[in-house]
Amino acid sequence: MLSNCCARLFYTETIKLGIESNKPFKNIIFIHGLLGSHRNFQLLNKTFQGFTLKNSFKLFNLDCRNHGQSQHLPSHNYDDLANDLENFIEQNNIEKPILIGHSMGAKAAMWFALTRPQSVSKLVLLDGSPIAYSHNHSYIFDALLNLPIDSCTSIEKIENLLAKQIPNLLERKYLLANLIQNSFGELVWTVNLNILKQAQFDIVGWPQHIKSFTFNESTLFIGSNITSRMNLSNQQQAINKYFPNNQIHILSNVSHFLHAEQPQTVSNLIIPFIDN
């Protein structure tokens, strides 16, 4: 029982019925990336509804700790995220879910599957590999923390200010989805920026004490040729080491937010993988 050490996670749940309605539901848990939320998979969920599936599915979209409507706590690493996920699965009586994770969520899903392989049926990993990355997000956190939200009540004005540091419109919209107006008309962040900034190097890193672990169930990796998080030789070596039963698909002309930019293409890869 892990509830005392875990964050209370907010989630939404939807159902996709299949044609073989006499079978029990399969469960999918979607895990978003850093500074994301449960809303990040809305387009993918909507695209799923357009497919005729054999199996019926329950789709769970989570807010990770320190994000969205989930509990904010002073710690944020992959042990924390895995414990939160284990507690969520236990509390909701979910049996061997399929985990679909993006970026930080992909690493959390990999970490969970490697340390609890009996608890996962399949993995789908979007633009994330089981290695440490060299980049950091300090400029993003500094840009967000320096925005004058205490003296401004217009998200449009805040976006114009942020455009100087974050010129990419899609990335800017992604980040500002975490800024809301409360009942008093004040702008507030729904992400725990200070804790996440402190934890950023754990998030881009990869734990070294599981070098001998493997997850032998089916695992699907979908990446971008632009971000180069799956298509380099050291990344594919790590993927083959930890996840020997893998498929890797690299998409062209798509950014890190591949499931938002090309939900149909991503769904076309995921659906036959999970619905068999």
Coordinates of N, CA, C and O in Angstrom, one line a residue, residues 21-166:
S21 N -18.0 -7.0 -27.8 CA -18.4 -6.4 -26.6 C -18.5 -7.4 -25.4 O -18.6 -7.0 -24.3
N22 N -18.3 -8.7 -25.7 CA -18.4 -9.7 -24.6 C -17.1 -9.8 -23.9 O -17.0 -10.4 -22.9
K23 N -16.0 -9.2 -24.5 CA -14.7 -9.3 -23.8 C -14.5 -8.2 -22.8 O -15.1 -7.1 -22.8
P24 N -13.7 -8.5 -21.7 CA -13.5 -7.4 -20.7 C -12.7 -6.3 -21.3 O -12.0 -6.4 -22.3
F25 N -12.9 -5.1 -20.7 CA -12.2 -3.9 -21.2 C -10.7 -4.0 -21.0 O -10.2 -4.6 -20.1
K26 N -9.9 -3.5 -22.0 CA -8.5 -3.2 -21.8 C -8.3 -1.8 -21.3 O -9.2 -0.9 -21.6
N27 N -7.3 -1.6 -20.6 CA -7.1 -0.3 -20.0 C -5.8 0.4 -20.6 O -4.8 -0.2 -20.7
I28 N -6.0 1.7 -20.9 CA -4.8 2.5 -21.4 C -4.7 3.7 -20.4 O -5.6 4.4 -20.1
I29 N -3.4 3.9 -20.0 CA -3.1 5.1 -19.1 C -2.2 6.0 -19.9 O -1.1 5.5 -20.4
F30 N -2.6 7.2 -20.1 CA -1.8 8.2 -20.9 C -1.0 9.1 -19.8 O -1.6 9.6 -18.9
I31 N 0.3 9.2 -20.1 CA 1.1 10.0 -19.1 C 1.8 11.1 -19.9 O 2.6 10.8 -20.8
H32 N 1.6 12.3 -19.6 CA 2.0 13.5 -20.3 C 3.5 13.8 -20.0 O 4.1 13.2 -19.1
G33 N 4.0 14.8 -20.8 CA 5.4 15.2 -20.6 C 5.5 16.4 -19.6 O 4.6 16.8 -19.0
L34 N 6.8 16.8 -19.4 CA 7.1 17.9 -18.5 C 6.3 19.2 -19.0 O 6.3 19.5 -20.1
L35 N 5.7 19.8 -18.0 CA 4.9 21.0 -18.2 C 3.7 20.8 -19.0 O 3.1 21.7 -19.7
G36 N 3.2 19.5 -19.1 CA 2.0 19.1 -19.8 C 0.9 18.9 -18.9 O 0.9 19.3 -17.7
S37 N -0.2 18.2 -19.4 CA -1.3 17.9 -18.5 C -2.1 16.8 -19.2 O -1.8 16.4 -20.3
H38 N -3.2 16.3 -18.5 CA -4.0 15.3 -19.1 C -4.7 15.7 -20.4 O -5.0 14.9 -21.2
R39 N -4.7 17.0 -20.7 CA -5.4 17.5 -21.9 C -4.5 17.3 -23.1 O -5.0 17.4 -24.3
N40 N -3.2 17.0 -22.9 CA -2.3 16.8 -24.1 C -2.7 15.7 -25.0 O -2.2 15.7 -26.2
F41 N -3.5 14.7 -24.5 CA -3.8 13.6 -25.3 C -5.2 13.7 -25.9 O -5.8 12.7 -26.4
Q42 N -5.8 14.8 -25.8 CA -7.2 15.0 -26.3 C -7.4 14.6 -27.8 O -8.3 13.9 -28.2
L43 N -6.4 15.1 -28.6 CA -6.5 14.9 -30.0 C -6.3 13.4 -30.3 O -7.0 12.8 -31.2
L44 N -5.4 12.8 -29.6 CA -5.2 11.3 -29.8 C -6.4 10.5 -29.3 O -6.8 9.6 -30.0
N45 N -7.0 10.9 -28.2 CA -8.2 10.2 -27.7 C -9.3 10.4 -28.7 O -10.0 9.4 -29.0
K46 N -9.5 11.6 -29.3 CA -10.5 11.8 -30.3 C -10.3 11.0 -31.5 O -11.2 10.5 -32.1
T47 N -9.0 10.9 -32.0 CA -8.7 10.1 -33.1 C -9.0 8.6 -32.9 O -9.5 8.0 -33.8
F48 N -8.7 8.1 -31.7 CA -9.0 6.8 -31.4 C -10.5 6.4 -31.6 O -10.9 5.4 -32.1
Q49 N -11.4 7.4 -31.3 CA -12.8 7.2 -31.4 C -13.2 7.0 -32.9 O -14.3 6.4 -33.1
G50 N -12.4 7.4 -33.8 CA -12.8 7.2 -35.2 C -12.4 5.8 -35.8 O -12.8 5.5 -36.9
F51 N -11.8 5.0 -35.0 CA -11.4 3.6 -35.4 C -12.4 2.6 -35.0 O -13.1 2.7 -34.0
T52 N -12.6 1.6 -35.9 CA -13.4 0.4 -35.5 C -12.5 -0.6 -34.8 O -11.6 -1.1 -35.5
L53 N -12.6 -0.8 -33.5 CA -11.7 -1.6 -32.8 C -12.4 -3.0 -32.5 O -13.6 -3.1 -32.3
K54 N -11.5 -4.0 -32.3 CA -12.0 -5.3 -31.9 C -12.3 -5.3 -30.4 O -13.3 -5.7 -30.0
N55 N -11.4 -4.7 -29.6 CA -11.5 -4.7 -28.2 C -12.1 -3.4 -27.7 O -12.0 -2.4 -28.4
S56 N -12.7 -3.4 -26.5 CA -13.1 -2.2 -25.9 C -12.1 -1.7 -24.9 O -11.4 -2.5 -24.3
F57 N -11.9 -0.4 -24.8 CA -10.9 0.2 -24.0 C -11.4 1.2 -23.0 O -12.4 2.0 -23.4
K58 N -10.8 1.3 -21.8 CA -11.0 2.5 -21.0 C -9.7 3.3 -21.1 O -8.6 2.8 -21.0
L59 N -9.9 4.6 -21.3 CA -8.8 5.5 -21.5 C -8.7 6.4 -20.3 O -9.6 7.2 -20.0
F60 N -7.6 6.3 -19.6 CA -7.3 7.2 -18.4 C -6.3 8.2 -18.8 O -5.1 7.9 -19.1
N61 N -6.6 9.5 -18.6 CA -5.7 10.6 -18.9 C -5.3 11.2 -17.6 O -6.2 11.8 -16.9
L62 N -4.0 11.2 -17.2 CA -3.6 11.6 -15.9 C -3.0 13.0 -15.9 O -2.4 13.4 -16.9
D63 N -3.1 13.8 -14.8 CA -2.2 14.8 -14.5 C -1.1 14.2 -13.6 O -1.4 13.7 -12.5
C64 N 0.2 14.3 -13.9 CA 1.2 13.9 -13.1 C 1.4 14.8 -11.8 O 0.9 15.9 -11.9
R65 N 2.0 14.3 -10.8 CA 2.3 15.2 -9.7 C 2.9 16.5 -10.1 O 3.7 16.5 -11.1
N66 N 2.7 17.5 -9.4 CA 3.2 18.9 -9.7 C 2.7 19.4 -11.0 O 3.3 20.4 -11.5
H67 N 1.7 18.9 -11.5 CA 1.1 19.3 -12.8 C -0.4 19.4 -12.6 O -1.0 18.5 -12.0
G68 N -1.0 20.4 -13.3 CA -2.5 20.4 -13.4 C -3.2 20.4 -12.1 O -2.8 21.0 -11.1
Q69 N -4.2 19.5 -12.0 CA -5.1 19.4 -10.9 C -4.6 18.3 -9.9 O -5.3 18.1 -8.9
S70 N -3.5 17.7 -10.2 CA -2.9 16.7 -9.2 C -2.2 17.4 -8.1 O -1.9 18.6 -8.2
Q71 N -1.9 16.7 -7.1 CA -1.2 17.2 -5.9 C 0.2 17.7 -6.2 O 0.9 17.1 -6.9
H72 N 0.5 18.9 -5.6 CA 1.8 19.4 -5.7 C 2.6 19.1 -4.5 O 2.2 19.3 -3.3
L73 N 3.8 18.5 -4.7 CA 4.6 18.0 -3.6 C 6.1 18.4 -3.8 O 6.5 18.7 -4.9
P74 N 6.9 18.4 -2.8 CA 8.3 18.9 -2.9 C 9.3 18.0 -3.6 O 10.5 18.3 -3.6
S75 N 8.9 16.8 -4.0 CA 9.8 15.9 -4.7 C 9.2 15.5 -6.1 O 8.0 15.4 -6.2
H76 N 10.1 15.3 -7.0 CA 9.7 15.0 -8.4 C 10.8 14.2 -9.1 O 11.8 14.8 -9.6
N77 N 10.7 12.9 -9.1 CA 11.7 12.1 -9.8 C 11.0 10.8 -10.3 O 9.8 10.7 -10.1
Y78 N 11.7 9.9 -11.0 CA 11.0 8.8 -11.6 C 10.5 7.8 -10.6 O 9.5 7.1 -10.9
D79 N 11.2 7.7 -9.5 CA 10.7 6.8 -8.4 C 9.3 7.4 -7.9 O 8.4 6.6 -7.7
D80 N 9.2 8.7 -7.7 CA 8.0 9.3 -7.3 C 6.9 9.0 -8.4 O 5.7 8.6 -8.0
L81 N 7.2 9.3 -9.6 CA 6.1 9.1 -10.7 C 5.7 7.6 -10.8 O 4.5 7.3 -11.0
A82 N 6.6 6.7 -10.6 CA 6.3 5.3 -10.6 C 5.4 4.9 -9.4 O 4.5 4.1 -9.6
N83 N 5.8 5.4 -8.3 CA 5.0 5.1 -7.1 C 3.6 5.7 -7.2 O 2.6 5.0 -6.8
D84 N 3.5 6.9 -7.7 CA 2.2 7.5 -8.0 C 1.3 6.6 -8.9 O 0.1 6.4 -8.7
L85 N 2.0 6.1 -10.0 CA 1.3 5.3 -11.0 C 0.8 4.0 -10.4 O -0.3 3.5 -10.6
E86 N 1.7 3.4 -9.6 CA 1.4 2.1 -8.9 C 0.2 2.3 -8.0 O -0.8 1.5 -8.0
N87 N 0.2 3.4 -7.3 CA -0.9 3.7 -6.3 C -2.2 4.0 -7.1 O -3.3 3.5 -6.7
F88 N -2.1 4.7 -8.2 CA -3.3 5.0 -9.0 C -3.9 3.7 -9.6 O -5.1 3.5 -9.6
I89 N -3.1 2.8 -10.1 CA -3.5 1.5 -10.6 C -4.2 0.7 -9.6 O -5.3 0.1 -9.8
E90 N -3.6 0.7 -8.4 CA -4.1 -0.1 -7.3 C -5.5 0.4 -6.8 O -6.5 -0.3 -6.6
Q91 N -5.6 1.7 -6.7 CA -6.8 2.4 -6.2 C -8.0 2.2 -7.2 O -9.1 2.2 -6.7
N92 N -7.7 2.2 -8.4 CA -8.7 2.1 -9.4 C -8.9 0.7 -10.0 O -9.6 0.5 -11.0
N93 N -8.3 -0.3 -9.3 CA -8.4 -1.7 -9.7 C -8.2 -2.0 -11.2 O -9.0 -2.7 -11.9
I94 N -7.1 -1.4 -11.7 CA -6.7 -1.6 -13.1 C -5.8 -2.7 -13.2 O -4.7 -2.7 -12.6
E95 N -6.1 -3.6 -14.1 CA -5.2 -4.8 -14.3 C -4.4 -4.7 -15.5 O -4.9 -4.5 -16.6
K96 N -3.1 -4.8 -15.4 CA -2.1 -4.8 -16.5 C -2.4 -3.8 -17.6 O -2.8 -4.2 -18.7
P97 N -2.4 -2.5 -17.3 CA -2.7 -1.5 -18.4 C -1.7 -1.5 -19.5 O -0.5 -1.9 -19.3
I98 N -2.1 -0.9 -20.6 CA -1.1 -0.4 -21.6 C -0.8 1.0 -21.2 O -1.6 1.8 -20.9
L99 N 0.5 1.3 -21.1 CA 1.0 2.7 -20.8 C 1.4 3.4 -22.1 O 2.2 2.9 -22.9
I100 N 0.9 4.6 -22.3 CA 1.3 5.4 -23.4 C 1.8 6.7 -22.8 O 1.1 7.5 -22.1
G101 N 3.1 7.0 -23.0 CA 3.7 8.1 -22.4 C 4.5 9.0 -23.4 O 5.0 8.5 -24.4
H102 N 4.5 10.3 -23.1 CA 5.2 11.2 -24.0 C 6.3 11.9 -23.2 O 6.1 12.4 -22.1
S103 N 7.6 11.9 -23.7 CA 8.7 12.6 -23.2 C 8.9 12.2 -21.7 O 9.2 11.0 -21.4
M104 N 8.7 13.1 -20.7 CA 8.8 12.7 -19.3 C 7.9 11.5 -19.0 O 8.3 10.6 -18.3
G105 N 6.7 11.6 -19.6 CA 5.7 10.5 -19.4 C 6.2 9.2 -20.0 O 5.9 8.1 -19.4
A106 N 7.0 9.2 -21.1 CA 7.5 8.0 -21.7 C 8.6 7.4 -20.7 O 8.6 6.2 -20.5
K107 N 9.4 8.3 -20.2 CA 10.5 7.8 -19.2 C 9.8 7.2 -18.0 O 10.3 6.2 -17.4
A108 N 8.8 7.9 -17.5 CA 8.1 7.4 -16.3 C 7.5 6.0 -16.6 O 7.5 5.1 -15.8
A109 N 6.9 5.8 -17.8 CA 6.3 4.6 -18.2 C 7.4 3.5 -18.3 O 7.2 2.3 -17.9
M110 N 8.5 3.8 -18.9 CA 9.6 2.9 -19.0 C 10.1 2.5 -17.7 O 10.3 1.3 -17.4
W111 N 10.3 3.4 -16.8 CA 10.8 3.2 -15.4 C 9.9 2.2 -14.7 O 10.3 1.3 -14.0
F112 N 8.6 2.5 -14.8 CA 7.5 1.7 -14.2 C 7.6 0.3 -14.7 O 7.5 -0.7 -13.9
A113 N 7.6 0.1 -16.0 CA 7.6 -1.2 -16.6 C 8.9 -2.0 -16.3 O 8.8 -3.2 -16.1
L114 N 10.0 -1.3 -16.2 CA 11.3 -2.0 -15.9 C 11.3 -2.5 -14.4 O 11.9 -3.5 -14.1
T115 N 10.7 -1.7 -13.6 CA 10.7 -2.0 -12.1 C 9.5 -2.9 -11.7 O 9.6 -3.5 -10.6
R116 N 8.5 -2.9 -12.5 CA 7.3 -3.6 -12.2 C 6.7 -4.3 -13.5 O 5.6 -4.1 -13.9
P117 N 7.5 -5.2 -14.1 CA 7.2 -5.7 -15.4 C 5.9 -6.5 -15.4 O 5.2 -6.6 -16.4
Q118 N 5.5 -7.1 -14.2 CA 4.3 -7.9 -14.1 C 3.1 -7.0 -14.2 O 2.0 -7.6 -14.3
S119 N 3.2 -5.7 -14.0 CA 2.1 -4.8 -13.9 C 1.7 -4.1 -15.2 O 0.7 -3.4 -15.2
V120 N 2.4 -4.4 -16.3 CA 2.1 -3.7 -17.6 C 2.0 -4.7 -18.7 O 2.7 -5.7 -18.7
S121 N 1.0 -4.5 -19.6 CA 0.8 -5.4 -20.7 C 1.6 -5.0 -21.9 O 2.3 -5.8 -22.6
K122 N 1.6 -3.7 -22.2 CA 2.4 -3.2 -23.4 C 2.8 -1.7 -23.1 O 2.2 -1.1 -22.2
L123 N 3.8 -1.3 -23.8 CA 4.2 0.1 -23.7 C 4.1 0.8 -25.1 O 4.5 0.2 -26.1
V124 N 3.7 2.1 -25.1 CA 3.8 2.9 -26.3 C 4.5 4.2 -25.8 O 4.1 4.9 -24.9
L125 N 5.7 4.5 -26.4 CA 6.5 5.6 -26.0 C 6.8 6.6 -27.1 O 7.3 6.3 -28.1
L126 N 6.3 7.8 -26.8 CA 6.4 8.9 -27.8 C 7.5 9.8 -27.5 O 7.6 10.5 -26.5
D127 N 8.5 9.8 -28.4 CA 9.7 10.7 -28.4 C 10.4 10.7 -27.0 O 10.7 11.7 -26.4
G128 N 10.7 9.5 -26.6 CA 11.5 9.3 -25.3 C 12.3 8.0 -25.4 O 11.8 7.0 -25.9
S129 N 13.5 8.1 -24.9 CA 14.4 6.9 -24.9 C 15.0 6.7 -23.5 O 15.0 7.6 -22.7
P130 N 15.4 5.5 -23.2 CA 15.9 5.2 -21.8 C 17.4 5.6 -21.7 O 18.3 4.7 -21.4
I131 N 17.7 6.8 -21.9 CA 19.0 7.4 -21.7 C 18.9 8.8 -21.1 O 17.8 9.4 -21.1
A132 N 20.0 9.3 -20.6 CA 20.1 10.7 -20.2 C 20.2 11.6 -21.3 O 21.1 11.3 -22.2
Y133 N 19.5 12.7 -21.4 CA 19.6 13.7 -22.4 C 20.6 14.8 -21.9 O 20.7 15.0 -20.7
S134 N 21.2 15.5 -22.9 CA 22.2 16.5 -22.5 C 21.5 17.9 -22.4 O 22.1 18.8 -21.9
H135 N 20.3 18.1 -22.9 CA 19.7 19.4 -22.9 C 19.1 19.7 -21.5 O 19.0 18.9 -20.7
N136 N 18.9 21.0 -21.3 CA 18.2 21.4 -20.1 C 17.1 22.5 -20.4 O 17.1 23.0 -21.5
H137 N 16.2 22.7 -19.5 CA 15.1 23.5 -19.7 C 15.1 24.8 -18.9 O 14.1 25.5 -18.7
S138 N 16.3 25.2 -18.4 CA 16.4 26.4 -17.5 C 15.9 27.6 -18.2 O 15.2 28.4 -17.5
Y139 N 16.1 27.8 -19.5 CA 15.7 29.0 -20.1 C 14.1 29.1 -20.2 O 13.5 30.2 -20.1
I140 N 13.5 27.9 -20.2 CA 12.0 27.9 -20.2 C 11.5 28.2 -18.8 O 10.6 29.1 -18.7
F141 N 12.1 27.6 -17.8 CA 11.6 27.9 -16.4 C 11.9 29.4 -16.1 O 11.0 30.0 -15.5
D142 N 13.0 29.9 -16.5 CA 13.3 31.3 -16.2 C 12.3 32.2 -16.9 O 11.9 33.2 -16.3
A143 N 12.0 31.9 -18.1 CA 11.1 32.7 -18.9 C 9.7 32.7 -18.2 O 9.1 33.7 -18.1
L144 N 9.3 31.5 -17.8 CA 7.9 31.4 -17.1 C 7.9 32.1 -15.8 O 7.0 32.8 -15.4
L145 N 9.0 31.9 -15.0 CA 9.0 32.4 -13.6 C 9.1 34.0 -13.6 O 8.7 34.6 -12.7
N146 N 9.7 34.5 -14.7 CA 9.9 36.0 -14.8 C 8.7 36.7 -15.4 O 8.7 37.9 -15.5
L147 N 7.7 36.0 -15.8 CA 6.5 36.6 -16.4 C 5.7 37.4 -15.2 O 5.6 36.8 -14.1
P148 N 5.3 38.6 -15.5 CA 4.7 39.4 -14.4 C 3.2 39.0 -14.2 O 2.3 39.9 -14.3
I149 N 2.9 37.8 -13.8 CA 1.5 37.4 -13.6 C 0.9 38.1 -12.4 O -0.4 38.1 -12.4
D150 N 1.7 38.6 -11.5 CA 1.1 39.2 -10.3 C 0.5 40.6 -10.7 O -0.4 41.1 -10.0
S151 N 1.0 41.2 -11.7 CA 0.5 42.5 -12.1 C -0.2 42.6 -13.4 O -0.6 43.7 -13.9
C152 N -0.5 41.4 -14.0 CA -1.2 41.4 -15.3 C -2.3 40.3 -15.2 O -2.1 39.3 -14.6
T153 N -3.4 40.7 -15.8 CA -4.6 39.7 -15.8 C -4.9 39.3 -17.2 O -5.9 38.6 -17.3
S154 N -4.1 39.6 -18.1 CA -4.4 39.2 -19.5 C -3.4 38.1 -20.0 O -2.2 38.4 -20.1
I155 N -3.9 37.0 -20.3 CA -3.1 35.9 -20.8 C -2.5 36.3 -22.2 O -1.4 35.9 -22.5
E156 N -3.3 37.1 -23.0 CA -2.8 37.5 -24.3 C -1.6 38.4 -24.1 O -0.6 38.2 -24.9
K157 N -1.6 39.3 -23.2 CA -0.4 40.1 -22.9 C 0.8 39.3 -22.4 O 1.9 39.5 -22.8
I158 N 0.5 38.3 -21.6 CA 1.6 37.4 -21.1 C 2.2 36.6 -22.3 O 3.4 36.5 -22.4
E159 N 1.3 36.2 -23.2 CA 1.8 35.4 -24.3 C 2.7 36.3 -25.2 O 3.7 35.9 -25.7
N160 N 2.3 37.6 -25.4 CA 3.2 38.5 -26.2 C 4.5 38.7 -25.5 O 5.6 38.7 -26.2
L161 N 4.6 38.7 -24.2 CA 5.8 38.8 -23.5 C 6.7 37.6 -23.6 O 7.9 37.6 -23.9
L162 N 6.0 36.4 -23.5 CA 6.7 35.1 -23.6 C 7.3 34.9 -25.0 O 8.3 34.2 -25.1
A163 N 6.7 35.5 -26.0 CA 7.1 35.2 -27.4 C 8.5 35.7 -27.6 O 9.2 35.2 -28.5
K164 N 9.0 36.6 -26.8 CA 10.4 37.1 -26.9 C 11.4 36.0 -26.6 O 12.5 35.9 -27.2
Q165 N 11.0 35.1 -25.6 CA 11.9 34.0 -25.2 C 11.5 32.7 -25.8 O 12.4 31.9 -26.1
I166 N 10.3 32.5 -26.1 CA 9.8 31.3 -26.7 C 9.1 31.6 -28.0 O 7.9 31.8 -28.1

